[in-house]
Amino acid sequence: MSTPAEYYNSLPPVSKTYGVACLMATAAFYLQLYNPHNIALKYEDVIKRFQVWRVVTNFFFLGPFSFRFAFRLIIIAKYGVSLERGPFDKRTADYLWMLMFGALSLLVMAAIPPLRTPFMGPSLVFMMVYIWGREFPNARISIYGVVSLKGFYLPWAMLALELIFGNPLLPAILGMVTGHLYYFLTVLHPLAGGKYIFKTPLFVHKLVAFWGEGTQVNSPVPRNPQAGVAFRGRSYRLSGSRSTAPSAEQPETNTTIPSEQPNATAGGVAFRGRSYRLDGR
């Protein structure tokens, strides 16, 4: 049996970072270090008082210590980690972009007053559940050891539990809508013959490379471009002849940067074969 430290170190970077940030936000609230109203999403304060941190901090508060908070944290530890280890294995930047896209979509929806909630972290967590259900539709899930169902129906079972527990349904519904939008753009639309244009932006790849955690098999930037470079400029061989190190004017021809090479026979289809998962396997 692994120790808690070993389990923590084994977690993938994005899910671990987000889960720890949510736990620290709730712990700080329990210690009365801040008022949740100061980090809630309020567009009036963002626009009029330039409190721009609200568009980010509202995603890290999942509520006070309670069964509801523990339930959402378990979802991150179970289904978020399962996604990052499964369909997003060795695709850290793509997984991070999935969460960033979900957060941006939720912020756009929150611009409509009836759809606005002060904390949209639960919606982001529910987005993970929806995408997991689409990625593992035939996985067997047991709800409290009472009901057994396929993974495809997991989001709807979670929605029913929110209703039974008396929790607001709006955050869960917004999370399902956001998850379906992402899945449509990355899987359903390309499978229908549409062009796959929903690529992870370059700045996300650079962020992951700078972060130094996780891997990305199709990263267009090197993970550590300065690693192993100790000397620059001119060099002299032992025979006395002079050579010049590669520079911007004289690029080194035997150095390649990994990038995505389009398949000429693919015909614009981003996913091939029998598998329709996000990793294309």
Tab-separated table of C-alpha atoms in Angstrom:
chain	number	residue	atom	x	y	z
A	1	MET	CA	0.000	0.000	0.000
A	2	SER	CA	1.385	3.383	-1.005
A	3	THR	CA	1.801	6.177	1.506
A	4	PRO	CA	-0.069	9.493	1.112
A	5	ALA	CA	3.160	11.144	-0.062
A	6	GLU	CA	3.683	8.474	-2.730
A	7	TYR	CA	0.081	8.809	-3.879
A	8	TYR	CA	0.434	12.588	-4.066
A	9	ASN	CA	3.654	12.376	-6.086
A	10	SER	CA	2.061	9.889	-8.478
A	11	LEU	CA	-0.758	12.245	-9.445
A	12	PRO	CA	-0.540	13.957	-12.867
A	13	PRO	CA	0.453	17.633	-12.680
A	14	VAL	CA	-2.651	19.514	-13.859
A	15	SER	CA	-5.234	17.627	-11.786
A	16	LYS	CA	-2.918	17.681	-8.773
A	17	THR	CA	-2.336	21.424	-9.028
A	18	TYR	CA	-6.020	22.259	-9.449
A	19	GLY	CA	-7.122	19.936	-6.638
A	20	VAL	CA	-4.512	21.298	-4.219
A	21	ALA	CA	-5.441	24.882	-5.123
A	22	CYS	CA	-9.117	24.163	-4.378
A	23	LEU	CA	-8.195	22.487	-1.088
A	24	MET	CA	-5.992	25.417	-0.040
A	25	ALA	CA	-8.724	27.926	-0.938
A	26	THR	CA	-11.234	26.132	1.284
A	27	ALA	CA	-8.684	25.692	4.095
A	28	ALA	CA	-7.865	29.412	4.004
A	29	PHE	CA	-11.575	30.198	4.193
A	30	TYR	CA	-11.934	27.841	7.175
A	31	LEU	CA	-9.102	29.718	8.910
A	32	GLN	CA	-10.916	32.997	8.135
A	33	LEU	CA	-8.006	34.349	6.104
A	34	TYR	CA	-10.289	35.907	3.500
A	35	ASN	CA	-13.906	36.596	2.668
A	36	PRO	CA	-15.307	34.522	-0.235
A	37	HIS	CA	-17.151	37.588	-1.503
A	38	ASN	CA	-13.752	39.085	-2.380
A	39	ILE	CA	-12.977	36.308	-4.874
A	40	ALA	CA	-16.474	35.679	-6.246
A	41	LEU	CA	-17.283	36.424	-9.880
A	42	LYS	CA	-18.897	39.859	-10.059
A	43	TYR	CA	-18.586	41.534	-13.415
A	44	GLU	CA	-19.569	44.882	-11.904
A	45	ASP	CA	-16.464	44.829	-9.698
A	46	VAL	CA	-14.319	43.507	-12.528
A	47	ILE	CA	-15.318	46.305	-14.914
A	48	LYS	CA	-15.877	49.252	-12.592
A	49	ARG	CA	-13.286	48.560	-9.886
A	50	PHE	CA	-10.744	46.632	-12.010
A	51	GLN	CA	-10.825	43.608	-9.715
A	52	VAL	CA	-9.708	41.332	-12.530
A	53	TRP	CA	-8.588	38.532	-10.205
A	54	ARG	CA	-12.233	37.566	-9.764
A	55	VAL	CA	-12.369	35.972	-13.226
A	56	VAL	CA	-9.742	33.451	-12.057
A	57	THR	CA	-10.170	33.020	-8.302
A	58	ASN	CA	-13.837	32.043	-8.504
A	59	PHE	CA	-12.842	28.705	-10.098
A	60	PHE	CA	-10.822	27.611	-7.039
A	61	PHE	CA	-13.518	27.840	-4.377
A	62	LEU	CA	-15.645	24.681	-4.239
A	63	GLY	CA	-17.422	25.651	-1.043
A	64	PRO	CA	-16.698	25.236	2.691
A	65	PHE	CA	-15.653	21.917	4.210
A	66	SER	CA	-18.680	19.691	3.805
A	67	PHE	CA	-19.843	16.538	2.072
A	68	ARG	CA	-20.470	18.581	-1.060
A	69	PHE	CA	-16.882	19.858	-1.059
A	70	ALA	CA	-15.459	16.364	-0.456
A	71	PHE	CA	-17.612	14.985	-3.260
A	72	ARG	CA	-16.279	17.544	-5.752
A	73	LEU	CA	-12.686	17.014	-4.641
A	74	ILE	CA	-13.097	13.261	-5.114
A	75	ILE	CA	-14.365	13.901	-8.646
A	76	ILE	CA	-11.124	15.745	-9.443
A	77	ALA	CA	-9.027	12.989	-7.863
A	78	LYS	CA	-10.902	10.201	-9.655
A	79	TYR	CA	-12.253	11.392	-12.986
A	80	GLY	CA	-9.897	14.308	-13.605
A	81	VAL	CA	-6.865	12.117	-12.923
A	82	SER	CA	-8.365	9.323	-15.036
A	83	LEU	CA	-8.707	11.699	-17.988
A	84	GLU	CA	-5.169	13.022	-17.621
A	85	ARG	CA	-3.728	9.517	-17.383
A	86	GLY	CA	-5.945	8.058	-20.105
A	87	PRO	CA	-7.060	10.047	-23.174
A	88	PHE	CA	-4.699	12.912	-22.290
A	89	ASP	CA	-1.701	10.742	-21.465
A	90	LYS	CA	1.507	12.586	-22.449
A	91	ARG	CA	-0.680	15.522	-23.566
A	92	THR	CA	-0.375	17.848	-20.587
A	93	ALA	CA	-0.815	21.009	-22.657
A	94	ASP	CA	-3.972	19.632	-24.307
A	95	TYR	CA	-5.479	18.787	-20.928
A	96	LEU	CA	-4.604	22.200	-19.539
A	97	TRP	CA	-6.166	23.815	-22.607
A	98	MET	CA	-9.327	21.768	-22.056
A	99	LEU	CA	-9.707	23.288	-18.584
A	100	MET	CA	-8.826	26.764	-19.833
A	101	PHE	CA	-11.379	26.481	-22.634
A	102	GLY	CA	-13.985	25.348	-20.124
A	103	ALA	CA	-13.231	28.281	-17.848
A	104	LEU	CA	-13.416	30.779	-20.729
A	105	SER	CA	-16.703	29.293	-21.945
A	106	LEU	CA	-18.189	29.495	-18.462
A	107	LEU	CA	-17.110	33.126	-18.146
A	108	VAL	CA	-18.876	33.920	-21.418
A	109	MET	CA	-22.032	32.188	-20.200
A	110	ALA	CA	-21.813	34.074	-16.908
A	111	ALA	CA	-22.097	37.325	-18.857
A	112	ILE	CA	-25.804	36.447	-19.160
A	113	PRO	CA	-27.299	37.404	-15.767
A	114	PRO	CA	-29.666	34.393	-15.436
A	115	LEU	CA	-26.718	32.017	-15.955
A	116	ARG	CA	-24.336	33.746	-13.548
A	117	THR	CA	-23.127	32.026	-10.398
A	118	PRO	CA	-20.607	33.538	-7.969
A	119	PHE	CA	-18.323	30.480	-8.057
A	120	MET	CA	-17.967	28.456	-11.241
A	121	GLY	CA	-15.527	25.858	-9.922
A	122	PRO	CA	-18.308	23.253	-9.517
A	123	SER	CA	-19.245	23.763	-13.177
A	124	LEU	CA	-15.640	23.148	-14.224
A	125	VAL	CA	-15.573	19.976	-12.122
A	126	PHE	CA	-18.807	18.804	-13.707
A	127	MET	CA	-17.263	19.396	-17.132
A	128	MET	CA	-14.637	16.774	-16.232
A	129	VAL	CA	-17.404	14.323	-15.359
A	130	TYR	CA	-19.170	14.877	-18.680
A	131	ILE	CA	-16.034	14.437	-20.798
A	132	TRP	CA	-15.056	11.361	-18.785
A	133	GLY	CA	-18.464	9.844	-19.469
A	134	ARG	CA	-18.038	10.420	-23.207
A	135	GLU	CA	-14.494	9.024	-23.194
A	136	PHE	CA	-15.386	5.915	-21.180
A	137	PRO	CA	-19.004	5.249	-22.183
A	138	ASN	CA	-18.914	1.504	-21.421
A	139	ALA	CA	-17.123	1.645	-18.065
A	140	ARG	CA	-19.173	0.243	-15.196
A	141	ILE	CA	-19.881	2.759	-12.420
A	142	SER	CA	-21.388	2.019	-9.029
A	143	ILE	CA	-23.252	4.820	-7.256
A	144	TYR	CA	-22.853	4.272	-3.497
A	145	GLY	CA	-22.949	0.530	-4.127
A	146	VAL	CA	-26.668	0.746	-4.899
A	147	VAL	CA	-26.964	1.564	-8.615
A	148	SER	CA	-24.656	0.251	-11.318
A	149	LEU	CA	-24.621	1.989	-14.675
A	150	LYS	CA	-22.421	2.695	-17.674
A	151	GLY	CA	-20.034	5.622	-17.751
A	152	PHE	CA	-22.066	7.337	-20.470
A	153	TYR	CA	-24.884	7.943	-17.973
A	154	LEU	CA	-22.628	9.149	-15.162
A	155	PRO	CA	-23.211	12.912	-15.742
A	156	TRP	CA	-26.955	12.409	-15.664
A	157	ALA	CA	-26.698	10.324	-12.478
A	158	MET	CA	-24.608	13.096	-10.908
A	159	LEU	CA	-27.240	15.612	-11.968
A	160	ALA	CA	-29.910	13.486	-10.274
A	161	LEU	CA	-27.814	13.357	-7.087
A	162	GLU	CA	-27.502	17.154	-7.118
A	163	LEU	CA	-31.307	17.316	-7.266
A	164	ILE	CA	-31.734	14.763	-4.451
A	165	PHE	CA	-29.248	16.566	-2.196
A	166	GLY	CA	-31.007	19.872	-2.793
A	167	ASN	CA	-28.056	21.520	-4.543
A	168	PRO	CA	-28.583	24.090	-7.313
A	169	LEU	CA	-28.728	22.445	-10.738
A	170	LEU	CA	-27.448	25.435	-12.719
A	171	PRO	CA	-23.703	24.825	-12.094
A	172	ALA	CA	-24.028	21.184	-13.142
A	173	ILE	CA	-26.001	22.050	-16.284
A	174	LEU	CA	-23.483	24.711	-17.292
A	175	GLY	CA	-20.682	22.193	-16.825
A	176	MET	CA	-22.463	19.663	-19.048
A	177	VAL	CA	-23.032	22.261	-21.755
A	178	THR	CA	-19.379	23.308	-21.668
A	179	GLY	CA	-18.180	19.701	-21.733
A	180	HIS	CA	-20.394	18.893	-24.715
A	181	LEU	CA	-19.137	21.971	-26.559
A	182	TYR	CA	-15.533	20.889	-26.093
A	183	TYR	CA	-16.282	17.285	-27.068
A	184	PHE	CA	-18.156	18.427	-30.153
A	185	LEU	CA	-15.292	20.629	-31.350
A	186	THR	CA	-12.573	18.046	-30.703
A	187	VAL	CA	-14.268	14.734	-31.527
A	188	LEU	CA	-17.770	14.845	-32.999
A	189	HIS	CA	-17.193	17.556	-35.595
A	190	PRO	CA	-13.976	15.999	-36.996
A	191	LEU	CA	-15.614	12.549	-37.105
A	192	ALA	CA	-18.483	14.031	-39.126
A	193	GLY	CA	-15.985	15.127	-41.784
A	194	GLY	CA	-15.305	18.630	-40.503
A	195	LYS	CA	-11.847	20.124	-40.342
A	196	TYR	CA	-10.069	19.853	-37.027
A	197	ILE	CA	-9.258	23.458	-36.174
A	198	PHE	CA	-9.474	23.291	-32.383
A	199	LYS	CA	-5.764	23.046	-31.645
A	200	THR	CA	-4.029	23.875	-28.389
A	201	PRO	CA	-2.600	27.422	-28.637
A	202	LEU	CA	1.139	27.865	-28.736
A	203	PHE	CA	1.224	29.877	-25.506
A	204	VAL	CA	-0.223	26.876	-23.611
A	205	HIS	CA	2.575	24.666	-24.950
A	206	LYS	CA	5.112	27.289	-23.895
A	207	LEU	CA	3.518	27.516	-20.456
A	208	VAL	CA	3.806	23.755	-19.954
A	209	ALA	CA	7.399	23.789	-21.247
A	210	PHE	CA	8.265	26.623	-18.835
A	211	TRP	CA	6.448	24.814	-16.027
A	212	GLY	CA	8.627	21.753	-16.589
A	213	GLU	CA	5.914	19.306	-15.482
A	214	GLY	CA	4.202	16.707	-17.601
A	215	THR	CA	4.918	15.798	-21.214
A	216	GLN	CA	3.492	16.668	-24.604
A	217	VAL	CA	4.256	14.311	-27.480
A	218	ASN	CA	3.293	16.834	-30.171
A	219	SER	CA	4.681	19.960	-28.516
A	220	PRO	CA	5.824	22.591	-31.052
A	221	VAL	CA	8.367	23.953	-28.551
A	222	PRO	CA	11.215	22.172	-26.752
A	223	ARG	CA	10.632	21.495	-23.082
A	224	ASN	CA	13.890	23.108	-21.918
A	225	PRO	CA	15.448	24.978	-24.848
A	226	GLN	CA	18.395	26.206	-22.726
A	227	ALA	CA	19.129	22.894	-21.058
A	228	GLY	CA	22.699	21.732	-21.527
A	229	VAL	CA	23.929	24.961	-23.166
A	230	ALA	CA	26.927	26.141	-21.198
A	231	PHE	CA	28.898	28.160	-23.735
A	232	ARG	CA	27.935	30.359	-26.691
A	233	GLY	CA	29.813	32.331	-29.301
A	234	ARG	CA	32.965	31.289	-31.162
A	235	SER	CA	34.860	28.081	-30.516
A	236	TYR	CA	38.344	26.903	-31.535
A	237	ARG	CA	39.361	23.396	-32.414
A	238	LEU	CA	42.561	21.867	-31.087
A	239	SER	CA	44.043	22.115	-34.580
A	240	GLY	CA	43.727	25.901	-34.415
A	241	SER	CA	40.835	26.250	-36.866
A	242	ARG	CA	37.922	28.390	-35.789
A	243	SER	CA	34.270	27.431	-35.911
A	244	THR	CA	31.187	29.452	-35.167
A	245	ALA	CA	28.324	28.285	-32.993
A	246	PRO	CA	24.867	28.164	-34.584
A	247	SER	CA	23.065	31.496	-34.433
A	248	ALA	CA	19.896	33.050	-35.733
A	249	GLU	CA	21.673	33.894	-39.016
A	250	GLN	CA	23.200	30.406	-39.310
A	251	PRO	CA	20.620	27.894	-38.068
A	252	GLU	CA	21.856	24.441	-37.240
A	253	THR	CA	20.487	22.071	-39.835
A	254	ASN	CA	20.547	18.921	-37.751
A	255	THR	CA	18.351	20.353	-34.966
A	256	THR	CA	14.658	19.708	-35.273
A	257	ILE	CA	11.759	20.893	-33.155
A	258	PRO	CA	8.925	18.407	-32.686
A	259	SER	CA	5.772	19.519	-34.357
A	260	GLU	CA	2.599	18.070	-35.724
A	261	GLN	CA	3.061	16.800	-39.287
A	262	PRO	CA	-0.215	16.710	-41.210
A	263	ASN	CA	-0.957	13.456	-42.973
A	264	ALA	CA	-1.478	13.983	-46.652
A	265	THR	CA	-3.814	11.018	-46.850
A	266	ALA	CA	-5.948	12.031	-43.936
A	267	GLY	CA	-8.209	14.253	-46.007
A	268	GLY	CA	-8.796	16.721	-43.199
A	269	VAL	CA	-9.940	14.055	-40.733
A	270	ALA	CA	-8.201	14.483	-37.396
A	271	PHE	CA	-9.173	11.109	-35.911
A	272	ARG	CA	-8.799	7.777	-37.692
A	273	GLY	CA	-9.368	4.109	-36.888
A	274	ARG	CA	-11.893	2.520	-34.596
A	275	SER	CA	-11.100	4.557	-31.525
A	276	TYR	CA	-12.847	7.881	-31.106
A	277	ARG	CA	-11.064	9.009	-27.984
A	278	LEU	CA	-9.478	12.378	-27.559
A	279	ASP	CA	-5.957	11.013	-27.825
A	280	GLY	CA	-6.689	9.613	-31.265
A	281	ARG	CA	-5.702	6.031	-30.307
